[in-house]
Amino acid sequence: MEKDIEAGVKPAAPWLHSDEAEAAGLSLRGVDAVDVVVQNLSLNIDLSPTGFSAFKASLTRKTSPAQDREHYKTIVNNVNAHMSCGSLTAILGGSGSGKTSLLNSMSHRMSGGRLKTSGTVLYNGDPKLTSIRSAYVMQQDILLPSLTVRETLLYAAELRLPPPTTSDERRRVVEDVILELGLKECANTRIGNSIHKGCSGGEKRRTSLGVQMLANPSVLFLDEVTTGLDATSAFQLIRTLKMLAQKGRTIIVTIHQPRSEIWGLFDRLLLLTGGSPVYSGSVADCIPYFEDLGYTLPPFVNPAEYLIDLAAVDTRSTELEASSSARVEILKQAWHVFLEGQALQSEEKKPSDLSDLQTHTAPKNRHSALSRQVRVLTARTLKVTIRDPLGVAASLVEATVMGVVMGWIFLSLDGSLSGIRSKEGALYSAASLQSYLILLFEVYRLTLDIDLFDREHGEGVVGVPSFLISRRLARVFVEDIPVPLIFSVIFYYMAGFRPVASQFLVFLAITLLCHYIAVTFATVCVAVSRNFAGASLIANMGYTIQSLGCGYFVQSNQIPVYVRWLKWTAYIFYAFGALAANEFVGHTTNPAGQFYDCPVDGGTANPACKQYTGQYVMESLGFPSDWITRPIIILLAFVIAFYLGAGLLLQYYNVGMGISRARKTDLDYSAGKEKMTTRSLDEVRTMQLRLENYSLDIHKRSSLWWKAARDISILRPITANFEPGVLNVIMGPSGSGKTSLLNAMAGRLHSSVMAKYQTHGKMLFNGASPSDSVVRSICAYVCQDDDSLLPCLTVRENLHFAAGLRLPTHLTKQEKFRRAESIILKMGLRDCADNLVGSDLVKGISGGEKRRVTIAIQILTEPRVLMLDEPTSGLDAFTACSIIDVLRGLADEGRTLILTIHQSRSDLFKHYGNVLLLARGGSPAYAGKGSVMLPHFASLGFTCPTTTNPADFALDLITVDLQQSTREAASREKVRSLVADWDKSGARLARATSHVDTPAELGSLSRAMTPFRIAFPLLLRRSLLNFRRNPPSIVARTTQGLSFAIILTLFFAPVKSDYYSVQTRLGFIQEFASLYFVGMLQNVAVYPDEKEVFYREHDDNAYSIEAFFFQYTLAEIPFEALTGLLWAVLTVLAAGLPRTVSLFFVVAFNSFAIISCGESVGIIFNTLVSHTGFAVSLTSTVMSLAMVMGGIMSLDIPSFLQAWNHLSPVKWSMGSLAPYSLRGVVFTCTDFQRLQGGECPINTGEDALRLYRLDGDARLNVMALGLCVVGYRALAYGILKAKRTKWGWKRRFGKGKREEESK
């Protein structure tokens, strides 16, 4: 290892403290002193199979009690520790050592029926965590992307600081936190997300810590808080934690790669290996303890790195694994013996003896007052809502479009029989469809917002009532009132309802109540299931029951008796009934209700005009005549009931950190087993990459039309060389543009309508500037995360499929597989090759192994340039070292490796061939040989101490210290001078490219995509294999359609043949249109994730758009066909439609076709719009309008809309289902229903078809529906193609074509 510190404990680096050792103190109130004692804590997880897997296992083998015990995996084993008040405790260990599990258990965040916990954790002698004020900083940053850093902290201060604090005090504390955490320069920057860029990952990490610091906790838990931070920011962060601990707090932190100066800040240490402790106690006693065991810390070595290596099982060879395993067992046993010889209670101060430490008294109530919570949350939610213009537009545009188009569909309805039928459809649409669209949109939006509520509620700073109340108060004037008002005003008067003020106000009141019911019911759905797939399933099934029980599709008295009671639980039943009564019998003194346009004289006294009276219409719908006031009161009760139900679920249905299924070992078996071949650079085709005045800007348009666009500089002009055979490292603090530079070089920056990336200068490969296709062929890119891996495939399967999709076509299948197997050996993945990669739900391979697999996939094609973004981020020091060893081996094979890195081990810097140092703002401070960097800075008066990690020294040198004004001014001037000096001297150190290629020579390296004939079957096999092992995807694909069919059958079976059944049969047919939504929801649950994997692989030039699109289509068809057949069985055979072969297959085809069209519409909008919530809202609006214009709910559609309606699959579906299901049916009626002359209003199915104008050619309609299926999918393909080619048809057929010819 590189020399680092001399004796294991070293004060902070001197150049970081220009003002003695005084750190600015946070203006936080005093806290209670708390001792944390862990006694014999153990965690075990049950790995035995469950469900069908358990049943299958019980049939195939018999288990003994000893075998049953093997089903348990020990995560944490008999941990004893004491974290005293005022101490900073570090939990160290390699990957899989149980650090996070231990921290989660201590903070009471572990849950799950498969988890067994023993032992205790005491806080001042009390096992209840609620007895103290605590906070927890998670690995994931759960922040609101549209708020700035300062706003995030101000709102957190409003919620977390004790009530006696004033507004000025809170602002002062927030500013102190911003300074302490180095957030000054990004304080007014929005947090951002993957769509709208904002703060860097390190800045988000520090903001999350700042939020928890504002809680002023006595005990602060932090899980991997330095992950994603550069070395300097990590040191400053731990230094701040040390200062907080010195003020009486107990701080417990897990950490992966602590730099040497950080070691000196720790008070206590807990070292884990495989879940078992090998040391727990004072940091000062740690090194002597291991020296007594014979393990002496070498001089100038980072103690943290030494201890992590000491406690890690080294699997790089059989001999190393055996010796390190024996060493670890000795360390475990030695610690066990040491504990037996020590009495923990005698050497530690008991919690009961802490009275002398409790110099301050923190407020006992952890909640702010309800009124204060409501005020703060309302202000925050309102700001977030306004700053999400697409979200607001989704609601307002949806209301406007639905009002205008539905008003046009039902334009100026007359009083004829068809007009009366259309009025019924119009009223049903107002009562149900509008609220359904709001329901779906709110469900999606809540699934995004609920994570923040879960965190804040779990921390005790936000109560359920304040969350529910504030969410509605914030949107009452933005959405809740405007949306129903806009829809009501437009639709009511366009449809031609009576212009009576009282009648309109009743209509508006009912629409408003339906809106509130939708948003409160959405809260119930999300309270039950936090993910969109599950919540939308609940919402869809609930809405289906609501719509069937409302009395429109099934006359309320015709509903089978065993489900008829459900109509009283259906809010649409009351809303539709109240709207119908308001129109047909309300606001008139006529006992018969409103009288419409009877074609014969005599008025209501003439029996022939009976069908034209409001009383008759209400009776035909199954509603009482006086049905306005009571339904409105009941609707209001629904709003209250749903919100109360949501509140109870959110309060008592706890969402904790569960334990997923795990494999039995967490060891990284890939480390050190690489089979690299070192080759001379003369033996291989090398590639030198050179940047000449390369810079990057972003032209950002504002979402607000009155704000001008602005240009933001991401990278200042950079001149640098990246050479083959060595590690070329890009370093810099958070916000310096490292990842942006790598993305720009790899061609991974994709402009959008709102943001356009612009590069300047030159990027040369061996002195030439190749085309984009050549760059993609030469370069491979490894992202910071491993999302491109399919979690339900093994390592070997991932690599075999990648080989088939990426390697040249002249290789046979066996040759490709042999290449994959050789890469498995090269990357040391043989021992984990048959393990699942895993995900959040299924424990798979370790983090280091995942990173190796991601690298392995990229080097399958033997790229000349390999770019890696933070390859060691999130890995412990031992695993990070093994990854760097892998990269060195790849470089030795002649590749050009370019990587960004945040925190570097001390012994790795000597392997850095070239270093590019970027200061914040993207300005280069050094670009040259790693061995020349320290002499360069020494010549400027900045000499690196011999006991200091050179990488840490360089980062400290170019980082502005924002924690104190005097240090900030000095460090800012220092960085400015370093950048200016490099601008002057950089040209002297720059080197010319040693080899120059012509464009034609580079063009010969271009790699073609794998052709469709090879890629398509491979993608299909991979998709089906991944799908088969992923139960949530199976549920998403199958449950909605099947559940819908079952509910439909329960409500309609058996279909009768009386006069009321005319409406019931047509309503039955109309319900088929709801499958449109089923297809869309299935798409939203599956397509976005698959699209992201495809986008990454398409960026790698692996396969074509056509291969992905047709694979996705073919993979979904079996499920759509199965749903269609199940629908035919349940609706034709069980529900009682005419049991003919032709109708059976027509129903099956219609179900398949409508679901397929719904999938296509989902693909279209999810491809066009990156905002999934906006896409869901738009898609739902389009589908709702298609349902209304299907031909049953509206009989008189204006000619223009009728022309557009020819594009809708619902129209052709209704036109084919109605004739096949109604022809030949004879209806009966009661004496009351008979007309003058004794005839029934509708005698046969043919009469009903003529009335609803559905008596066209059914066969032609089936053919038209089939054309819709093909046409919709072709349109979806065209949009995906255009999106991935950046809508560049001119470039494709013009400039792009000339470029290809020049190659």
PDB file of N, CA, C and O in Angstrom, residues 65 186 305 524 667 769 1140 1273:
ATOM      1  N   PRO A  65     -35.032 -32.013  10.386  1.00  0.00           N
ATOM      2  CA  PRO A  65     -34.857 -30.795  11.187  1.00  0.00           C
ATOM      3  C   PRO A  65     -33.521 -30.109  10.935  1.00  0.00           C
ATOM      4  O   PRO A  65     -33.436 -28.890  10.936  1.00  0.00           O
ATOM      5  N   CYS A 186     -24.579  25.611  -4.551  1.00  0.00           N
ATOM      6  CA  CYS A 186     -25.750  24.980  -5.180  1.00  0.00           C
ATOM      7  C   CYS A 186     -27.010  25.244  -4.366  1.00  0.00           C
ATOM      8  O   CYS A 186     -28.030  24.583  -4.583  1.00  0.00           O
ATOM      9  N   GLU A 305      -8.374   0.978   5.641  1.00  0.00           N
ATOM     10  CA  GLU A 305      -8.175   0.047   4.533  1.00  0.00           C
ATOM     11  C   GLU A 305      -7.516  -1.239   5.022  1.00  0.00           C
ATOM     12  O   GLU A 305      -7.875  -2.346   4.577  1.00  0.00           O
ATOM     13  N   VAL A 524     -56.444   5.916  -1.025  1.00  0.00           N
ATOM     14  CA  VAL A 524     -56.666   4.587  -0.457  1.00  0.00           C
ATOM     15  C   VAL A 524     -55.878   3.547  -1.243  1.00  0.00           C
ATOM     16  O   VAL A 524     -55.223   2.664  -0.659  1.00  0.00           O
ATOM     17  N   LEU A 667     -20.235 -13.456  -0.338  1.00  0.00           N
ATOM     18  CA  LEU A 667     -18.850 -13.284  -0.745  1.00  0.00           C
ATOM     19  C   LEU A 667     -18.772 -12.946  -2.222  1.00  0.00           C
ATOM     20  O   LEU A 667     -19.563 -13.410  -3.041  1.00  0.00           O
ATOM     21  N   SER A 769     -11.153  12.645 -36.729  1.00  0.00           N
ATOM     22  CA  SER A 769     -12.476  12.847 -36.138  1.00  0.00           C
ATOM     23  C   SER A 769     -13.466  11.914 -36.822  1.00  0.00           C
ATOM     24  O   SER A 769     -13.907  12.185 -37.946  1.00  0.00           O
ATOM     25  N   THR A1140     -72.857 -19.241 -29.519  1.00  0.00           N
ATOM     26  CA  THR A1140     -72.542 -19.671 -30.878  1.00  0.00           C
ATOM     27  C   THR A1140     -71.035 -19.623 -31.076  1.00  0.00           C
ATOM     28  O   THR A1140     -70.328 -18.840 -30.406  1.00  0.00           O
ATOM     29  N   ARG A1273     -50.180  -0.338 -34.028  1.00  0.00           N
ATOM     30  CA  ARG A1273     -48.851  -0.827 -33.707  1.00  0.00           C
ATOM     31  C   ARG A1273     -47.818  -0.256 -34.686  1.00  0.00           C
ATOM     32  O   ARG A1273     -46.675   0.039 -34.287  1.00  0.00           O
TER      33      ARG A1273
END
